Coordinates of C-alpha atoms in Angstrom, one line a residue:
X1 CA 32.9 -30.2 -27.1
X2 CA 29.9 -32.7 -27.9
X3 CA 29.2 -35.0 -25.0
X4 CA 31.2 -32.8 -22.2
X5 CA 29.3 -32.3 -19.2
X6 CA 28.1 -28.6 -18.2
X7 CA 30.3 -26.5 -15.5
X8 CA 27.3 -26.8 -13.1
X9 CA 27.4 -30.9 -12.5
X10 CA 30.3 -30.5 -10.2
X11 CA 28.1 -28.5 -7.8
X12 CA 25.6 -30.2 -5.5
X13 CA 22.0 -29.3 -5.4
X14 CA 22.6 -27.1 -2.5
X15 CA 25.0 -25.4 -3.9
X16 CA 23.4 -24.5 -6.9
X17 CA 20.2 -23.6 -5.0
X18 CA 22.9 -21.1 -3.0
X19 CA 24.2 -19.8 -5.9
X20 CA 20.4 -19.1 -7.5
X21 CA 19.4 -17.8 -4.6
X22 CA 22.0 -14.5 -5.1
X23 CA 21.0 -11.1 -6.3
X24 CA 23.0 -11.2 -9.5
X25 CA 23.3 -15.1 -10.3
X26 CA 26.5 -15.8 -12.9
X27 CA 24.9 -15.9 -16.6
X28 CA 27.2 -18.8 -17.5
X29 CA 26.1 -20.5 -14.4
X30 CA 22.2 -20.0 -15.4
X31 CA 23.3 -21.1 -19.4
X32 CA 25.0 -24.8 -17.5
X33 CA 22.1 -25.3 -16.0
X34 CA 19.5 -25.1 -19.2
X35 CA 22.6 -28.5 -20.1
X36 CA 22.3 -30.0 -16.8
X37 CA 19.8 -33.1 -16.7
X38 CA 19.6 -33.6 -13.0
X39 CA 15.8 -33.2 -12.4
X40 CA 17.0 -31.3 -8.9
X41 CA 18.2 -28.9 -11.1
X42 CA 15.8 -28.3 -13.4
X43 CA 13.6 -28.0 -10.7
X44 CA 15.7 -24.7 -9.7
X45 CA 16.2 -23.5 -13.2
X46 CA 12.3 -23.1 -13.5
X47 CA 12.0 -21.0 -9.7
X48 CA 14.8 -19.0 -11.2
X49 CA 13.2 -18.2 -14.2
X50 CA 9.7 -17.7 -12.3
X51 CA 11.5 -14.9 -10.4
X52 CA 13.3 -13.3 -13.2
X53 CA 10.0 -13.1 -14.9
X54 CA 8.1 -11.7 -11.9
X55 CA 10.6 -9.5 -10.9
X56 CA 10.4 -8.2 -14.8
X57 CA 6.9 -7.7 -14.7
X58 CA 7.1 -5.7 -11.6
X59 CA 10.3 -3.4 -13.0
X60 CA 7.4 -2.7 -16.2
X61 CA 4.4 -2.0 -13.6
X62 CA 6.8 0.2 -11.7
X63 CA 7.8 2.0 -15.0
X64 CA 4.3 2.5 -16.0
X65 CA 3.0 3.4 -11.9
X66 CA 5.7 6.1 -12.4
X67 CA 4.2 8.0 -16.0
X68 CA 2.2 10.8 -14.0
X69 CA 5.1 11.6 -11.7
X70 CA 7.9 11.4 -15.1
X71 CA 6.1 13.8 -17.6
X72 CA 5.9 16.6 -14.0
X73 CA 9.7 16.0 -13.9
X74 CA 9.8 16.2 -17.8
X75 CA 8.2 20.3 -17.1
X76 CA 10.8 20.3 -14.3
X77 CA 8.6 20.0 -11.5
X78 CA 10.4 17.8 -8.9
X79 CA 8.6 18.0 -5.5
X80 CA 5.8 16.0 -6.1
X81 CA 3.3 14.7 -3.4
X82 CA 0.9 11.7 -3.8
X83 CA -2.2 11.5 -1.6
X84 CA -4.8 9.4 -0.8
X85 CA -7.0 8.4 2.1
X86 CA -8.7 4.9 3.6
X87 CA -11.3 4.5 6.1
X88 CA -14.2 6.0 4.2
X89 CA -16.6 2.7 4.3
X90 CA -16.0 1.5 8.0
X91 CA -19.0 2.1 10.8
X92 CA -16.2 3.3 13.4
X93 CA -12.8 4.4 13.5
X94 CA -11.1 7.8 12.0
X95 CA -10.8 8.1 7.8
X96 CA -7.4 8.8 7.7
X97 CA -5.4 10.2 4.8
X98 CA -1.2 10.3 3.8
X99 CA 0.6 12.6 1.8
X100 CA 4.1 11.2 0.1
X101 CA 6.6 12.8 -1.5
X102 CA 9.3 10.4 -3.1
X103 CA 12.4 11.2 -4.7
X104 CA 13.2 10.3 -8.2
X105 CA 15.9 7.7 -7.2
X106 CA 13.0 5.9 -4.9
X107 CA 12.8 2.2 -6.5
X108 CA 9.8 0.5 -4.6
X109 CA 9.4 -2.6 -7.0
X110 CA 6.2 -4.3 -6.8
X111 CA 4.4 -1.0 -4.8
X112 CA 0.5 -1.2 -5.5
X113 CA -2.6 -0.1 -4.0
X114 CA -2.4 -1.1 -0.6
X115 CA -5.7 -2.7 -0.6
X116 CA -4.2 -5.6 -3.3
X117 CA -1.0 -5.9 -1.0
X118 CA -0.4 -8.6 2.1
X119 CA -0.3 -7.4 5.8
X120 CA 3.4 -8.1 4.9
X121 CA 4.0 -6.1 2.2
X122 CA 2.2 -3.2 3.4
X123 CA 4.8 -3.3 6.3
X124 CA 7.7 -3.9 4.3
X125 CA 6.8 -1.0 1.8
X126 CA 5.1 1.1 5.1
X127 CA 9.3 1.1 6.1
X128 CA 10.9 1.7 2.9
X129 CA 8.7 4.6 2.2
X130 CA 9.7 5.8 6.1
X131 CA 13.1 5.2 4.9
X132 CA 13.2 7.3 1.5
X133 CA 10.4 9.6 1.1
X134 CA 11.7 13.2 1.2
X135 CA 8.3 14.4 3.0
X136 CA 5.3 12.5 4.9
X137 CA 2.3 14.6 6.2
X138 CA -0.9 12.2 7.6
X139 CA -4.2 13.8 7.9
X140 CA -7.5 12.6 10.4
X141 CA -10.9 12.9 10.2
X142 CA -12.7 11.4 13.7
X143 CA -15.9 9.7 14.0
X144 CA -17.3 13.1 15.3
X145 CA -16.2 15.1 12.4
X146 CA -17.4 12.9 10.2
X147 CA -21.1 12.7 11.7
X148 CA -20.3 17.0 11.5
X149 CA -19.3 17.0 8.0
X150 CA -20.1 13.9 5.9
X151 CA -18.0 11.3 4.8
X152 CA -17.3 13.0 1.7
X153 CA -16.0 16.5 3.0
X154 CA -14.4 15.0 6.0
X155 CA -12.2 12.7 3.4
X156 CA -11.4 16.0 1.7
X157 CA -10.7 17.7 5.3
X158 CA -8.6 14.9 5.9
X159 CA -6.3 14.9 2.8
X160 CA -5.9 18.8 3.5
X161 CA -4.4 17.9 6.9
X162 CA -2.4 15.5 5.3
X163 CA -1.0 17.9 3.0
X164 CA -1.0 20.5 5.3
X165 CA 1.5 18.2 7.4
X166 CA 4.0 17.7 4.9
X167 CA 6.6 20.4 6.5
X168 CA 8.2 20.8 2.8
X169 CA 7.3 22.2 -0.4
X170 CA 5.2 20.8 -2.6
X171 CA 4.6 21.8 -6.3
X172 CA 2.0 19.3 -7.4
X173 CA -0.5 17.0 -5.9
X174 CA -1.6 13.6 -7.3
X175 CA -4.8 12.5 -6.1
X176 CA -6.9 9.4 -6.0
X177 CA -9.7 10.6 -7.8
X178 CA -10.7 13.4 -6.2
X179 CA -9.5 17.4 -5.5
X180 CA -8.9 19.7 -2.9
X181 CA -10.5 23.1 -3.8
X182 CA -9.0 24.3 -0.3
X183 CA -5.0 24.2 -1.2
X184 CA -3.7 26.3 -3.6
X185 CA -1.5 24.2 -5.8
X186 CA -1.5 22.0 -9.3
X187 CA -3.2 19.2 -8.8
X188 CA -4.3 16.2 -11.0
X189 CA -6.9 14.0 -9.6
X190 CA -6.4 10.4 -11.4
X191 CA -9.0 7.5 -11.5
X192 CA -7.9 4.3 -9.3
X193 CA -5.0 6.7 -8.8
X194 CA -3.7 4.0 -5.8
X195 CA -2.5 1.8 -8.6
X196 CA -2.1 4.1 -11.4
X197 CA 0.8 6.1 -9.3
X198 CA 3.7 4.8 -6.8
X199 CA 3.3 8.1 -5.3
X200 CA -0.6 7.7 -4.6
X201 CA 0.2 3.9 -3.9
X202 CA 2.7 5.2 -1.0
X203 CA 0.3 7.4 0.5
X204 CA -2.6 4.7 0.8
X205 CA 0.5 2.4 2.3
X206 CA 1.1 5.2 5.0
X207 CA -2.4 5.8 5.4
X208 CA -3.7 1.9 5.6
X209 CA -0.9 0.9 7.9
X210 CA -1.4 4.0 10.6
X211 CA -5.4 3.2 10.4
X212 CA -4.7 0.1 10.8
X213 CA -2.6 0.4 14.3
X214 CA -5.5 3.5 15.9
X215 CA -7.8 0.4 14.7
X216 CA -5.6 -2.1 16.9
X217 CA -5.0 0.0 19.8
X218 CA -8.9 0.7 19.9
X219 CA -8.9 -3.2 20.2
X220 CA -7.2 -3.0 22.9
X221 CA -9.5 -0.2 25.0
X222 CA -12.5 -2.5 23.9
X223 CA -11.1 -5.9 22.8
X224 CA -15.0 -7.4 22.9
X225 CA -15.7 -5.1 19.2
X226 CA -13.1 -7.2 17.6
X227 CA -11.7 -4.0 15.8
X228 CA -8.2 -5.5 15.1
X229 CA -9.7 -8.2 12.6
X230 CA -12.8 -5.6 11.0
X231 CA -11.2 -2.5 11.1
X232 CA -14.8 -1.2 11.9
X233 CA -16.4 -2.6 8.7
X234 CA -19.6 -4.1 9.1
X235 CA -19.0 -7.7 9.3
X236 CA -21.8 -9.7 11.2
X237 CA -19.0 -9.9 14.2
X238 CA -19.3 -6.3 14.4
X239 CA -22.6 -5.8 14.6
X240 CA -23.3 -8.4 17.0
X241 CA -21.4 -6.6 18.9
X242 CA -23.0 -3.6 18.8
X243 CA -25.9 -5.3 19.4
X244 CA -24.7 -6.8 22.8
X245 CA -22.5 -3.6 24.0
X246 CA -23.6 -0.9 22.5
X247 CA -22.2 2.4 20.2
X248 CA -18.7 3.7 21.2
X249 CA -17.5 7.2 20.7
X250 CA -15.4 6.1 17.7
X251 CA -18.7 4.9 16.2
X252 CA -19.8 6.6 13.3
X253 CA -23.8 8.1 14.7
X254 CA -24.5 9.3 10.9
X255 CA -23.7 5.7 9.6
X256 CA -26.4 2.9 9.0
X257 CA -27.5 0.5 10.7
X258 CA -25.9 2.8 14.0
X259 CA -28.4 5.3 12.9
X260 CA -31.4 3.4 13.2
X261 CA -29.7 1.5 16.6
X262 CA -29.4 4.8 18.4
X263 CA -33.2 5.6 17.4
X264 CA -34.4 2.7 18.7
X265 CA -33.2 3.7 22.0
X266 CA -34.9 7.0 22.9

């Protein structure tokens, strides 16, 4: 009836905030509110509609992260594992690399490459993916191995472990760019794989966050390097540090400027 007031303006602010605030809000509370002139509410109604949209636009990108692992399925190939490395760049620490297998039912909305995620997220996903991937293997590649091998091959070495770890079947690997002439399985190696696929996107969340806490615990051993803000990336902290304390085993010897530092001192 013209000129009767919406359902909603015999709640309070609060209690519409409450209400908003729920998984699956009422759609004949959200259509009162679009009537209701309180500014308060409006003011909800246009965070509620934020979320909706966001939440949207992360259902699509997890729709369209999930196109490599759907058209395996499609062939009937269900054990699928997504792998991918970090720690190729940094003058110390291990390169580490993670191998995820995820079941089809696994809804991780708003995944990504773990390089465009929070400290936050990556833990929150770093769980979830503990709680439902079917099969996790981690690979590493020390310091030592990779002044033995080269960045390059030890990343490879690295991803093999990880695969290698799994304990499970696997009939197809996802990659981040790259292949592993080494294991005998399909593999499809896809460009910026890490946020092109929720399976290679889990496996750089596994691998960031347990590179993360060696980097952290090394911190600890040797809390003047600063390793738990760097990571072992060449910031000016970190090499004034080398400067005033020297290399440590978990420095990379093949890496510049360490190179040229340890020459300097025969």
């Amino acid at each position: 009836m013209k000129g009767e007031l919406p359902v909603s303006s015999k709640l309070t602010i609060d209690q519409i905030k409450k209400l908003l605030a729920q998984e699956d809000a009422e759609p004949e509370l959200v259509d009162s509110l679009r009537e209701d002139a309180r500014a308060g509410v409006q003011k909800l109604l246009v965070q509620y509609d934020n979320k909706i949209k966001k939440e949207y636009l992360q259902l699509q990108k997890y729709v369209t992260m999930s196109v490599f692992e759907n058209e395996l399925r499609y062939q009937g190939i269900d054990q699928i594992a997504g792998v991918d490395e970090v720690g190729r760049g940094p003058l110390a620490g291990p390169v580490v690399a993670a191998a995820v297998v995820l079941p089809a039912d696994c809804w991780l909305f708003g995944i990504d490459d773990s390089k465009k995620l929070s400290e936050a997220k990556r833990l929150y996903f770093y769980d979830e993916i503990k709680k439902y991937a079917t099969a996790i293997g981690i690979g590493v590649c020390t310091s030592k191995e990779i002044d033995e091998h080269n960045i390059y091959n030890a990343t490879k070495l690295a991803m093999e472990r990880a695969v290698n770890g799994l304990g499970a079947p696997v009939q197809h690997l996802l990659l981040d760019a790259m292949e592993l002439p080494h294991v005998a399985m399909p593999q499809t190696a896809i460009i910026k794989g890490d946020s092109r696929s929720v399976s290679i996107a889990a496996a750089s969340i596994i691998a960031k966050v347990t590179r993360d806490a060696y980097m952290r615990k090394l911190s600890e051993d040797h809390p003047e390097y600063g390793f738990e803000r760097h990571v072992g990336y060449g910031t000016k902290e970190h090499l004034a540090a080398i400067g005033e304390h020297g290399v440590l085993p978990d420095h990379r010897k093949s890496f510049e400027p360490i190179k040229s530092h340890l020459e300097r001192l025969l």
